[in-house]
């Protein structure tokens, strides 16, 4: 179904060596972290959320909002940064979200987000790495 090509391609052994076990389980095996466990839930500084696997910038901090789901949530990704595909696991159809550069699984997108997009990108914090904006003061 998907013929996406990812510019960053590594073997599963290489990913397993580079990522923490928790990152590997989410990014490469479509795992889901326990809600409320990510320190990024409370991250409110300006900056950029990057893919924890390949470093691609995925979300700007000003698109993050408090969804009270227990996972970091955003209403829009940076342009071209993520891909989606239909996911029919767990007896329901959801839309899976992954990094467009390395294919790493990030989370899911739901149609119950705030304006302007109406979308909720529900991300696993362990799949993200936060880079604070440079303090120009
Ligand atoms: Zn990536």
CSV table of C-alpha atoms and ligand atoms in Angstrom, one decimal:
chain,number,residue,atom,x,y,z
A,1,UNK,CA,0.0,0.0,0.0
A,2,UNK,CA,2.7,2.4,0.9
A,3,UNK,CA,5.5,3.1,-1.5
A,4,UNK,CA,7.2,5.8,0.5
A,5,UNK,CA,10.9,6.0,0.3
A,6,UNK,CA,12.8,7.2,3.3
A,7,UNK,CA,16.1,9.0,2.8
A,8,UNK,CA,17.4,7.7,6.1
A,9,UNK,CA,17.5,3.9,6.0
A,10,UNK,CA,19.2,1.7,8.5
A,11,UNK,CA,19.0,-2.0,9.5
A,12,UNK,CA,17.0,-2.9,12.6
A,13,UNK,CA,20.3,-3.8,14.2
A,14,UNK,CA,21.7,-0.3,13.6
A,15,UNK,CA,18.5,1.3,15.0
A,16,UNK,CA,18.6,-0.9,18.0
A,17,UNK,CA,22.2,0.1,18.7
A,18,UNK,CA,21.5,3.8,18.3
A,19,UNK,CA,18.2,4.1,20.1
A,20,UNK,CA,17.3,3.5,23.7
A,21,UNK,CA,15.2,0.3,24.2
A,22,UNK,CA,12.2,2.6,24.8
A,23,UNK,CA,12.8,4.7,21.7
A,24,UNK,CA,13.3,1.5,19.6
A,25,UNK,CA,10.1,0.0,20.8
A,26,UNK,CA,8.1,3.1,19.8
A,27,UNK,CA,9.9,4.3,16.7
A,28,UNK,CA,10.7,1.0,15.1
A,29,UNK,CA,8.0,-1.4,16.5
A,30,UNK,CA,5.1,1.0,16.7
A,31,UNK,CA,4.9,0.9,20.5
A,32,UNK,CA,3.1,3.4,22.6
A,33,UNK,CA,4.5,4.9,25.8
A,34,UNK,CA,2.4,5.0,28.9
A,35,UNK,CA,0.4,8.3,29.1
A,36,UNK,CA,1.7,11.0,31.4
A,37,UNK,CA,5.3,9.6,31.4
A,38,UNK,CA,7.0,12.0,29.0
A,39,UNK,CA,8.7,15.0,30.4
A,40,UNK,CA,7.8,16.7,27.1
A,41,UNK,CA,4.2,16.9,28.3
A,42,UNK,CA,5.3,19.9,30.4
A,43,UNK,CA,7.7,21.4,27.9
A,44,UNK,CA,6.5,24.9,27.2
A,45,UNK,CA,9.6,26.7,26.0
A,46,UNK,CA,9.9,28.0,22.5
A,47,UNK,CA,11.8,25.7,20.2
A,48,UNK,CA,11.5,22.7,17.9
A,49,UNK,CA,10.6,19.1,18.5
A,50,UNK,CA,12.8,16.8,16.4
A,51,UNK,CA,12.7,13.2,15.5
A,52,UNK,CA,14.6,11.3,18.2
A,53,UNK,CA,15.8,8.8,15.5
A,54,UNK,CA,17.1,11.0,12.7
A,55,UNK,CA,16.9,14.6,14.0
A,56,UNK,CA,14.5,16.0,11.4
A,57,UNK,CA,12.5,19.0,12.8
A,58,UNK,CA,8.9,17.8,13.1
A,59,UNK,CA,6.9,20.3,15.2
A,60,UNK,CA,7.3,23.9,16.3
A,61,UNK,CA,6.7,24.6,19.9
A,62,UNK,CA,3.9,27.1,19.1
A,63,UNK,CA,1.8,24.3,17.6
A,64,UNK,CA,1.9,22.4,20.9
A,65,UNK,CA,-1.2,22.5,23.1
A,66,UNK,CA,-2.5,20.8,26.2
A,67,UNK,CA,-4.8,18.0,25.1
A,68,UNK,CA,-4.9,16.4,28.6
A,69,UNK,CA,-4.4,13.0,26.9
A,70,UNK,CA,-1.1,12.4,28.7
A,71,UNK,CA,0.9,12.6,25.4
A,72,UNK,CA,2.5,15.6,23.8
A,73,UNK,CA,0.0,17.0,21.3
A,74,UNK,CA,0.3,19.4,18.4
A,75,UNK,CA,-2.3,20.8,16.0
A,76,UNK,CA,0.1,20.9,13.0
A,77,UNK,CA,3.4,19.4,11.9
A,78,UNK,CA,6.1,21.4,10.1
A,79,UNK,CA,5.5,21.2,6.3
A,80,UNK,CA,6.6,17.9,4.8
A,81,UNK,CA,8.0,16.5,8.0
A,82,UNK,CA,5.6,13.7,8.7
A,83,UNK,CA,3.8,11.0,6.6
A,84,UNK,CA,0.6,9.2,7.5
A,85,UNK,CA,-0.9,5.9,6.8
A,86,UNK,CA,-4.1,4.0,7.9
A,87,UNK,CA,-3.6,1.8,10.9
A,88,UNK,CA,-6.2,-0.9,11.5
A,89,UNK,CA,-4.6,-2.5,14.6
A,90,UNK,CA,-6.4,-2.7,17.9
A,91,UNK,CA,-9.8,-3.2,16.2
A,92,UNK,CA,-10.1,0.4,15.1
A,93,UNK,CA,-8.9,2.5,12.2
A,94,UNK,CA,-6.6,5.2,13.2
A,95,UNK,CA,-4.2,7.3,11.2
A,96,UNK,CA,-0.6,6.5,12.0
A,97,UNK,CA,2.0,9.3,11.9
A,98,UNK,CA,5.7,8.8,11.1
A,99,UNK,CA,8.8,10.8,10.3
A,100,UNK,CA,9.1,11.5,6.6
A,101,UNK,CA,12.9,11.2,6.7
A,102,UNK,CA,13.5,7.9,8.5
A,103,UNK,CA,10.0,6.3,8.7
A,104,UNK,CA,10.1,6.2,12.5
A,105,UNK,CA,6.7,5.8,14.2
A,106,UNK,CA,5.7,8.9,16.1
A,107,UNK,CA,2.1,8.4,17.1
A,108,UNK,CA,-1.4,9.0,15.6
A,109,UNK,CA,-3.5,11.9,14.3
A,110,UNK,CA,-7.1,12.4,15.4
A,111,UNK,CA,-9.8,14.8,14.0
A,112,UNK,CA,-10.6,16.3,17.4
A,113,UNK,CA,-7.9,19.0,17.7
A,114,UNK,CA,-8.2,22.8,18.1
A,115,UNK,CA,-8.4,25.4,15.4
A,116,UNK,CA,-7.0,26.2,12.9
A,117,UNK,CA,-6.5,22.6,11.7
A,118,UNK,CA,-8.9,20.7,13.9
A,119,UNK,CA,-6.3,18.0,14.2
A,120,UNK,CA,-4.6,16.4,17.2
A,121,UNK,CA,-1.2,15.0,16.5
A,122,UNK,CA,-0.9,12.7,19.5
A,123,UNK,CA,2.8,11.9,19.8
A,124,UNK,CA,4.9,9.7,21.9
A,125,UNK,CA,7.3,11.9,23.8
A,126,UNK,CA,10.0,9.3,23.6
A,127,UNK,CA,10.0,9.6,19.8
A,128,UNK,CA,10.8,13.3,20.0
A,129,UNK,CA,13.8,15.3,21.0
A,130,UNK,CA,13.2,18.9,22.1
A,131,UNK,CA,15.6,21.6,21.0
A,132,UNK,CA,15.0,24.9,22.8
A,133,UNK,CA,15.1,28.1,20.7
A,134,UNK,CA,18.4,29.9,21.0
A,135,UNK,CA,18.2,32.6,23.7
A,136,UNK,CA,19.0,35.8,21.8
A,137,UNK,CA,18.7,38.0,24.9
B,1,LIG,ZN1,13.2,10.6,11.6
